[in-house]
Coordinates of C-alpha atoms and ligand atoms in Angstrom, one line a residue:
M1 CA 0.0 0.0 0.0
T2 CA 1.8 3.1 -1.2
G3 CA -0.8 5.7 -0.2
S4 CA -0.4 7.4 -3.6
E5 CA -4.0 6.7 -4.2
T6 CA -4.9 9.3 -1.6
V7 CA -5.1 11.7 -4.6
G8 CA -8.5 10.0 -5.0
F9 CA -9.6 11.5 -1.7
R10 CA -8.5 15.1 -2.6
S11 CA -11.2 17.7 -3.3
L12 CA -11.8 18.9 -6.8
T13 CA -13.4 22.3 -7.3
D14 CA -12.8 22.6 -11.1
E15 CA -16.1 22.1 -13.1
R16 CA -15.9 21.4 -16.8
D17 CA -18.7 21.7 -19.3
D18 CA -18.7 19.7 -22.5
Y19 CA -14.9 19.2 -22.6
S20 CA -13.5 17.2 -25.4
P21 CA -10.6 15.1 -24.0
P22 CA -7.7 13.7 -26.0
V23 CA -8.4 10.0 -26.9
E24 CA -5.8 7.3 -27.7
G25 CA -7.3 4.5 -29.8
S26 CA -10.9 4.6 -30.9
I27 CA -14.3 4.5 -29.4
P28 CA -16.7 2.3 -31.2
A29 CA -19.2 4.3 -33.3
W30 CA -22.1 2.2 -32.1
L31 CA -21.6 3.4 -28.5
S32 CA -24.2 6.0 -28.3
G33 CA -25.4 7.5 -25.0
T34 CA -24.3 8.9 -21.7
L35 CA -22.6 7.5 -18.7
I36 CA -23.5 9.5 -15.6
R37 CA -21.5 8.8 -12.5
N38 CA -22.0 10.1 -9.0
G39 CA -19.6 10.5 -6.1
P40 CA -18.0 12.9 -3.6
G41 CA -16.2 15.9 -5.0
L42 CA -15.4 18.1 -2.0
F43 CA -14.3 17.0 1.4
E44 CA -13.8 20.2 3.3
A45 CA -15.8 23.2 4.4
G46 CA -15.0 26.0 6.9
G47 CA -11.5 24.5 7.4
R48 CA -12.8 21.1 8.4
R49 CA -12.6 17.8 6.6
V50 CA -15.5 15.4 6.6
N51 CA -14.8 12.2 8.5
H52 CA -15.8 9.6 5.9
W53 CA -15.3 9.1 2.2
F54 CA -19.1 8.6 1.9
D55 CA -19.6 12.2 3.1
G56 CA -18.0 14.3 0.4
L57 CA -20.3 16.7 -1.5
A58 CA -22.0 15.2 -4.5
M59 CA -20.4 15.8 -7.8
L60 CA -21.9 14.4 -11.0
R61 CA -19.7 13.3 -13.9
R62 CA -21.0 13.0 -17.4
Y63 CA -19.3 11.0 -20.3
S64 CA -21.3 11.3 -23.5
F65 CA -20.5 9.1 -26.5
D66 CA -21.7 10.0 -30.0
D67 CA -20.3 8.5 -33.2
G68 CA -16.8 7.8 -31.7
E69 CA -16.6 11.2 -29.9
L70 CA -16.4 11.7 -26.2
R71 CA -17.5 14.8 -24.3
Y72 CA -17.0 15.3 -20.5
S73 CA -18.7 17.5 -17.9
N74 CA -18.6 17.5 -14.2
R75 CA -20.7 19.6 -11.8
F76 CA -21.6 19.7 -8.2
L77 CA -25.2 19.2 -7.2
R78 CA -26.4 22.5 -5.9
T79 CA -28.1 21.3 -2.8
E80 CA -28.7 22.6 0.7
A81 CA -25.7 20.7 1.8
Y82 CA -23.6 22.4 -1.0
D83 CA -24.9 25.9 0.0
E84 CA -24.1 25.2 3.6
A85 CA -20.6 24.0 2.7
M86 CA -20.1 27.2 0.6
T87 CA -20.8 29.3 3.7
G88 CA -18.4 27.2 5.7
R89 CA -20.7 24.8 7.4
L90 CA -19.9 21.2 7.1
T91 CA -22.7 18.7 6.7
G92 CA -22.3 15.0 6.3
Q93 CA -24.4 12.0 6.3
F94 CA -22.5 8.9 7.3
G95 CA -19.6 9.5 9.7
T96 CA -19.5 13.3 10.1
D97 CA -20.7 14.8 13.3
T98 CA -22.7 17.9 12.3
R99 CA -25.8 17.4 10.3
G100 CA -27.0 15.0 7.8
W101 CA -27.3 11.5 9.2
R102 CA -27.1 13.2 12.5
R103 CA -30.5 14.5 11.6
I104 CA -31.7 11.0 11.3
L105 CA -30.4 10.3 14.7
D106 CA -32.2 13.3 16.0
T107 CA -35.3 12.0 14.3
V108 CA -34.8 8.6 16.0
R109 CA -34.2 10.3 19.3
S110 CA -37.3 12.6 19.1
F111 CA -39.5 10.3 17.0
G112 CA -40.1 13.4 15.0
L113 CA -40.2 14.0 11.3
P114 CA -37.0 13.3 9.3
E115 CA -35.0 16.2 8.0
P116 CA -32.1 14.3 6.5
T117 CA -29.3 15.5 4.3
D118 CA -29.8 16.2 0.6
N119 CA -26.2 15.4 -0.3
A120 CA -27.2 12.8 -2.9
N121 CA -23.7 11.5 -3.8
V122 CA -24.1 7.7 -4.2
H123 CA -26.0 6.8 -7.4
V124 CA -28.2 8.0 -10.2
A125 CA -31.5 6.7 -11.7
K126 CA -34.1 7.7 -14.2
I127 CA -37.5 7.7 -12.6
D128 CA -40.6 8.8 -14.6
G129 CA -38.4 10.5 -17.1
E130 CA -36.6 12.5 -14.5
F131 CA -32.8 12.0 -13.8
V132 CA -32.3 11.7 -10.1
A133 CA -29.3 11.6 -7.8
L134 CA -29.6 9.3 -4.8
T135 CA -28.2 8.6 -1.4
E136 CA -29.3 6.6 1.6
A137 CA -31.0 9.4 3.3
P138 CA -34.5 9.8 2.0
R139 CA -34.0 12.9 -0.1
R140 CA -33.5 12.9 -3.8
V141 CA -32.3 15.5 -6.2
A142 CA -33.3 15.9 -9.8
F143 CA -30.8 17.1 -12.4
D144 CA -30.6 17.9 -16.1
P145 CA -28.8 15.0 -17.9
D146 CA -27.3 17.3 -20.6
T147 CA -26.1 20.2 -18.5
L148 CA -25.9 18.5 -15.1
E149 CA -27.7 21.5 -13.6
T150 CA -29.6 20.8 -10.5
R151 CA -33.3 21.0 -10.9
G152 CA -34.3 20.7 -7.3
G153 CA -35.7 18.0 -5.0
F154 CA -37.4 15.0 -6.4
A155 CA -40.3 13.5 -4.5
F156 CA -42.1 10.3 -5.0
A157 CA -45.9 10.7 -5.2
D158 CA -46.7 8.5 -2.2
D159 CA -46.5 8.5 1.5
L160 CA -44.2 5.5 2.2
T161 CA -42.4 5.9 5.5
E162 CA -38.7 5.7 5.1
H163 CA -35.9 6.6 7.6
I164 CA -33.1 5.1 5.6
T165 CA -33.4 4.2 2.0
A166 CA -31.6 2.4 -0.8
A167 CA -29.5 4.4 -3.2
H168 CA -29.3 1.3 -5.3
L169 CA -32.4 0.8 -7.3
V170 CA -32.7 -2.2 -9.7
D171 CA -33.7 -1.0 -13.1
D172 CA -35.4 -4.2 -14.6
P173 CA -35.6 -3.9 -18.4
H174 CA -37.7 -7.0 -18.6
R175 CA -40.6 -5.9 -16.5
E176 CA -40.5 -2.1 -17.1
E177 CA -40.2 -1.4 -13.4
T178 CA -37.7 -0.3 -10.9
I179 CA -37.3 -2.1 -7.6
G180 CA -36.1 -0.6 -4.4
F181 CA -36.4 -0.7 -0.6
A182 CA -36.5 1.5 2.4
T183 CA -36.1 0.9 6.2
Q184 CA -38.5 2.2 8.7
F185 CA -37.5 2.5 12.4
G186 CA -39.8 2.1 15.3
L187 CA -40.9 -0.5 17.8
S188 CA -41.3 -3.0 14.9
P189 CA -38.8 -1.9 12.3
Q190 CA -39.5 -2.9 8.8
Y191 CA -38.1 -3.2 5.3
H192 CA -40.5 -2.0 2.7
I193 CA -39.8 -3.5 -0.7
Y194 CA -41.4 -1.5 -3.5
R195 CA -41.7 -1.2 -7.2
V196 CA -42.0 2.0 -9.3
P197 CA -43.7 1.2 -12.6
S198 CA -42.1 2.7 -15.6
G199 CA -43.7 6.1 -16.3
S200 CA -44.9 6.6 -12.7
R201 CA -43.4 8.2 -9.6
R202 CA -45.7 6.4 -7.2
R203 CA -44.1 3.5 -5.3
E204 CA -46.2 0.4 -4.8
V205 CA -45.2 -1.7 -1.8
I206 CA -44.6 -5.3 -2.7
A207 CA -43.9 -6.4 0.8
S208 CA -43.2 -5.0 4.3
L209 CA -40.9 -7.4 6.2
D210 CA -40.1 -7.5 9.9
A211 CA -36.5 -6.3 10.2
R212 CA -33.9 -7.8 12.6
G213 CA -32.0 -4.9 14.0
P214 CA -32.8 -3.3 11.5
A215 CA -29.7 -4.1 9.5
Y216 CA -27.8 -1.7 7.3
I217 CA -28.7 -3.0 3.8
H218 CA -27.1 -1.3 0.8
D219 CA -28.3 -3.1 -2.3
C220 CA -30.8 -5.8 -3.5
S221 CA -31.3 -8.1 -6.4
V222 CA -34.2 -9.3 -8.5
T223 CA -35.0 -12.5 -10.5
D224 CA -37.9 -12.4 -13.0
S225 CA -40.2 -13.2 -10.0
H226 CA -38.3 -12.5 -6.8
V227 CA -36.6 -9.7 -4.8
V228 CA -33.7 -10.7 -2.6
L229 CA -32.3 -8.8 0.3
V230 CA -29.3 -9.8 2.4
E231 CA -29.7 -8.9 6.0
S232 CA -26.2 -8.8 7.6
P233 CA -25.8 -8.6 11.4
L234 CA -24.6 -5.0 11.0
V235 CA -27.3 -3.4 12.9
L236 CA -28.5 0.2 12.9
S237 CA -28.8 0.4 16.7
V238 CA -31.4 2.8 17.9
L239 CA -30.0 2.4 21.4
Q240 CA -26.6 3.5 20.1
A241 CA -28.4 6.5 18.5
L242 CA -29.8 7.4 21.8
N243 CA -26.3 7.6 23.2
P244 CA -25.5 11.4 23.4
F245 CA -22.0 10.7 22.3
S246 CA -22.9 9.1 19.0
E247 CA -21.8 11.2 16.1
G248 CA -23.3 9.9 12.9
A249 CA -24.8 6.9 11.2
I250 CA -21.5 5.2 11.5
D251 CA -21.9 5.3 15.3
M252 CA -25.3 3.6 14.9
L253 CA -23.7 0.6 13.2
Q254 CA -23.1 -2.3 15.5
W255 CA -21.5 -5.5 14.2
Q256 CA -23.0 -8.6 15.9
P257 CA -20.6 -11.4 15.0
D258 CA -22.6 -14.0 16.8
S259 CA -25.8 -13.3 14.9
P260 CA -26.5 -14.8 11.5
T261 CA -26.8 -13.4 8.1
R262 CA -30.4 -13.8 6.8
L263 CA -31.5 -13.9 3.2
L264 CA -35.0 -12.5 2.5
V265 CA -36.5 -13.9 -0.7
V266 CA -39.8 -12.3 -1.6
D267 CA -42.2 -13.2 -4.4
R268 CA -42.4 -10.1 -6.6
D269 CA -46.1 -10.6 -7.4
S270 CA -47.7 -11.9 -4.2
G271 CA -45.3 -10.2 -1.8
N272 CA -44.9 -13.5 0.1
L273 CA -41.7 -14.3 1.9
V274 CA -40.7 -17.5 0.1
A275 CA -37.4 -18.2 1.8
D276 CA -35.3 -16.8 4.7
P277 CA -32.3 -19.1 5.2
T278 CA -29.6 -18.0 7.6
F279 CA -25.9 -18.7 7.9
E280 CA -22.8 -17.3 9.5
A281 CA -22.2 -13.5 10.0
T282 CA -21.1 -11.9 6.8
F283 CA -21.4 -8.4 5.3
C284 CA -22.4 -7.3 1.8
F285 CA -22.5 -3.9 0.1
H286 CA -23.1 -5.0 -3.5
H287 CA -25.0 -7.6 -5.4
V288 CA -24.0 -8.8 -8.8
N289 CA -27.3 -10.2 -10.0
A290 CA -29.8 -12.9 -9.3
Y291 CA -31.9 -15.3 -11.5
R292 CA -34.0 -18.5 -11.2
D293 CA -32.4 -21.8 -12.1
G294 CA -35.1 -24.5 -12.0
R295 CA -36.4 -24.4 -8.4
E296 CA -33.4 -22.7 -7.1
I297 CA -32.5 -19.0 -7.0
V298 CA -29.0 -18.0 -7.8
L299 CA -27.6 -14.9 -6.2
D300 CA -24.1 -13.6 -7.0
L301 CA -22.7 -11.0 -4.7
I302 CA -19.6 -9.6 -3.0
E303 CA -19.3 -10.9 0.5
F304 CA -17.1 -9.6 3.3
P305 CA -16.3 -11.8 6.3
N306 CA -17.2 -8.9 8.6
S307 CA -18.0 -5.1 8.5
E308 CA -14.5 -3.8 9.0
I309 CA -14.6 -2.4 5.5
V310 CA -17.2 0.2 6.5
G311 CA -15.1 1.9 9.2
S312 CA -11.9 1.5 7.2
L313 CA -13.3 3.9 4.6
S314 CA -13.2 6.8 7.0
L315 CA -10.9 9.6 5.8
S316 CA -9.0 9.5 9.0
A317 CA -8.1 5.9 8.1
L318 CA -7.5 6.7 4.4
D319 CA -5.7 10.0 4.5
G320 CA -2.0 9.5 3.8
K321 CA -2.3 5.7 4.0
G322 CA -4.6 4.8 1.1
F323 CA -6.9 1.9 0.8
P324 CA -7.3 -0.2 4.0
D325 CA -5.7 -3.4 4.8
V326 CA -8.9 -5.2 5.6
P327 CA -10.3 -8.4 4.1
A328 CA -11.1 -8.0 0.4
G329 CA -14.5 -8.6 -1.0
R330 CA -15.2 -12.1 -2.3
L331 CA -17.3 -12.9 -5.4
M332 CA -19.7 -15.5 -4.1
R333 CA -22.5 -17.6 -5.6
Y334 CA -25.4 -18.4 -3.3
R335 CA -27.8 -21.1 -4.4
I336 CA -31.1 -20.8 -2.5
D337 CA -33.5 -23.7 -2.3
P338 CA -36.9 -22.2 -1.1
R339 CA -38.3 -25.7 -0.5
A340 CA -35.6 -26.6 2.0
N341 CA -35.2 -23.0 3.1
S342 CA -31.4 -23.5 2.6
V343 CA -28.5 -21.9 0.9
D344 CA -25.2 -23.2 -0.5
R345 CA -22.4 -20.7 -0.8
E346 CA -19.5 -21.0 -3.2
R347 CA -16.6 -18.6 -4.0
L348 CA -16.3 -18.0 -7.7
Y349 CA -13.1 -16.1 -8.0
P350 CA -10.1 -16.1 -5.6
G351 CA -9.1 -12.5 -5.9
G352 CA -10.5 -9.4 -4.2
M353 CA -13.4 -7.8 -6.0
E354 CA -15.9 -5.0 -5.6
L355 CA -18.3 -2.7 -7.5
P356 CA -19.7 -5.7 -9.6
R357 CA -21.9 -5.3 -12.7
V358 CA -23.6 -7.3 -15.4
P359 CA -24.9 -5.8 -18.6
R360 CA -28.4 -4.3 -18.2
G361 CA -30.0 -6.9 -20.4
R362 CA -28.9 -9.7 -18.0
V363 CA -30.5 -8.1 -14.9
G364 CA -32.8 -10.7 -13.3
R365 CA -31.7 -13.2 -15.9
E366 CA -29.0 -15.8 -16.0
H367 CA -25.6 -14.1 -16.5
R368 CA -22.4 -15.8 -17.5
Y369 CA -20.0 -13.0 -16.7
A370 CA -19.5 -10.8 -13.8
Y371 CA -17.3 -7.6 -14.2
G372 CA -15.9 -5.7 -11.3
Q373 CA -13.0 -3.9 -9.8
A374 CA -10.1 -6.1 -8.9
T375 CA -9.2 -4.7 -5.5
D376 CA -6.2 -6.5 -4.1
R377 CA -3.5 -5.4 -6.7
E378 CA -0.3 -3.8 -5.5
A379 CA -0.7 0.0 -6.0
A380 CA -3.6 -0.4 -8.4
N381 CA -7.2 -1.4 -8.7
G382 CA -7.7 -3.4 -11.9
L383 CA -10.7 -4.7 -13.9
V384 CA -11.7 -8.3 -13.7
K385 CA -14.1 -10.4 -15.8
V386 CA -15.2 -13.6 -14.2
D387 CA -16.7 -16.5 -16.2
C388 CA -19.2 -17.7 -13.5
E389 CA -19.6 -21.0 -15.4
T390 CA -16.0 -22.0 -15.7
G391 CA -14.5 -20.0 -12.9
Q392 CA -11.9 -18.6 -15.4
A393 CA -11.1 -14.9 -15.0
I394 CA -9.5 -12.3 -17.2
E395 CA -7.9 -9.3 -15.6
W396 CA -6.5 -6.0 -16.7
W397 CA -4.5 -3.7 -14.5
E398 CA -1.7 -1.2 -14.7
R399 CA 0.5 0.0 -11.8
G400 CA -0.7 3.3 -10.4
V401 CA -4.1 3.1 -12.1
Y402 CA -7.2 2.7 -10.0
V403 CA -10.2 1.4 -11.9
E404 CA -13.6 2.5 -10.6
E405 CA -16.9 0.8 -11.2
P406 CA -16.9 -0.9 -14.6
I407 CA -20.1 -0.7 -16.7
P408 CA -20.5 -3.5 -19.3
I409 CA -22.6 -2.3 -22.3
Q410 CA -23.7 -4.8 -24.9
R411 CA -23.5 -3.9 -28.6
P412 CA -27.1 -3.4 -29.7
A413 CA -26.8 -5.6 -32.7
G414 CA -24.8 -8.3 -30.9
D415 CA -26.0 -11.6 -29.4
A416 CA -23.3 -12.7 -27.1
E417 CA -23.4 -11.4 -23.5
D418 CA -19.8 -10.1 -23.9
D419 CA -20.2 -8.7 -27.4
G420 CA -19.7 -5.0 -26.5
V421 CA -17.6 -2.8 -24.3
V422 CA -16.8 -2.2 -20.7
V423 CA -16.6 1.5 -19.9
A424 CA -14.7 2.5 -16.7
T425 CA -13.1 5.6 -15.2
A426 CA -9.7 5.1 -13.6
L427 CA -7.5 7.4 -11.6
D428 CA -3.8 7.6 -12.8
V429 CA -2.2 8.7 -9.5
E430 CA 1.2 9.5 -11.1
A431 CA -0.3 11.8 -13.7
E432 CA -3.0 13.0 -11.3
R433 CA -5.6 12.6 -14.1
T434 CA -8.7 10.5 -14.3
L435 CA -8.9 8.3 -17.4
L436 CA -12.0 7.1 -19.2
L437 CA -11.2 3.6 -20.5
V438 CA -13.2 1.6 -23.1
F439 CA -12.4 -2.1 -23.0
D440 CA -13.5 -4.9 -25.3
A441 CA -16.0 -6.8 -23.1
A442 CA -14.8 -10.1 -24.4
T443 CA -11.0 -9.7 -24.0
L444 CA -10.6 -6.6 -21.8
T445 CA -8.3 -5.2 -24.4
V446 CA -8.2 -1.4 -24.1
E447 CA -9.9 0.1 -27.2
A448 CA -9.8 3.7 -26.1
R449 CA -8.1 5.7 -23.4
A450 CA -9.3 9.3 -22.8
T451 CA -7.5 11.6 -20.4
L452 CA -9.7 14.0 -18.4
P453 CA -8.4 17.5 -17.5
H454 CA -8.1 16.7 -13.8
A455 CA -8.2 14.0 -11.1
E456 CA -11.6 13.2 -9.9
P457 CA -12.0 12.0 -6.4
F458 CA -13.0 8.4 -6.3
G459 CA -16.7 8.1 -7.1
F460 CA -19.2 5.4 -6.3
H461 CA -21.7 4.4 -9.0
G462 CA -23.1 5.3 -12.4
R463 CA -25.5 4.2 -15.0
F464 CA -25.3 4.3 -18.8
F465 CA -28.3 5.8 -20.5
P466 CA -28.5 4.8 -24.2
R467 CA -29.4 7.6 -26.6
E468 CA -33.1 7.5 -27.3
D469 CA -33.7 8.4 -30.9
Ligands
FE2_501 FE1 -23.1 1.1 -3.5

């Protein structure tokens, strides 16, 4: 661990609009659309630094592909959290002790109405035609996908109670609906799993499940007929929140190593809980995908043996030292048998992996390949493509280059799952520039390498929106 990657945790105030970066190689002409990524851009205000990577101010990044040309823009979301930062007041949401998630704690303490942060820095989605930036506090911010200008708050047209919510929404192209979930505190905490039909902004509750803890749950998966949640024993402790010394959501998190992990498999149409097998304590941020295989349900995800990864991403741990020396994420396959209420777990790839994706067309359907960030390289984060059928993996990495979340995009005219490209940003820490890399999805050969005019701080997630003609 060299620590040189800490350039990825340095604030960026430079905003670019429709910049045309130099490109080596060539971008396929069929690649037409826009990748929009979200992540933290600014980590200081009023002379103070936020405590956790998750707390930097939301900055959108836009990579637009048209006939082999690339254009780049980046822009902060103009939110209340941004305005407060510009006047020197620091707000956070996860591990920072001023406002934000602190407001959720205050809500829990007072059982009053939530007034959480609007620093929507985790993910993006398109809901009812509106482009929306998302975080885990229940406030969402709409933006213009062309200019990245902030349009204002986005509200669902319903009254679902949510205290903490999912920034990861599953966009299911096969059923024209988006699936998400939210957590409600109280005497009987619940997870509400919902759908948003395409063309609507009203959430329909599929199921409300009794929550243990409740747990901190970051992501979910769907099959064509199920929704799957992984409830780790990383508990959002309301008792901890009542402790006057607790400082943010991170202080609410309590790892309970003697408690099991529980899978929650819900029938997407009836809302019935069809399986809830348990096994040893594990933690999971991100799912790869799920699908039905006969009577079984296959769920691929990135598993951690414990929750150390969460605390290790605090900036006090990262500053000057770089990525933490904690157990790496493991690509796992869970086979769930609802009749036996059992699960078999198998590791698919021996290396460290995170930020996994499959092409959009495979969501909820059988996938062969899982793409992700290869995390345990020396002074680099690479790209890995795992053949989930054979266990073979192809990797790409370059010293000093930190690949971020890869997005596989199938060629519209192609048949094979890996006929297309993988688009990923990557930070070159020596040059202090972020790169936009376009890989052949079959071979991971670099087809194009664009150099942006600055180093973006490490971001979280993005989505590719094909051009609609
Ligand atoms: Fe995430």
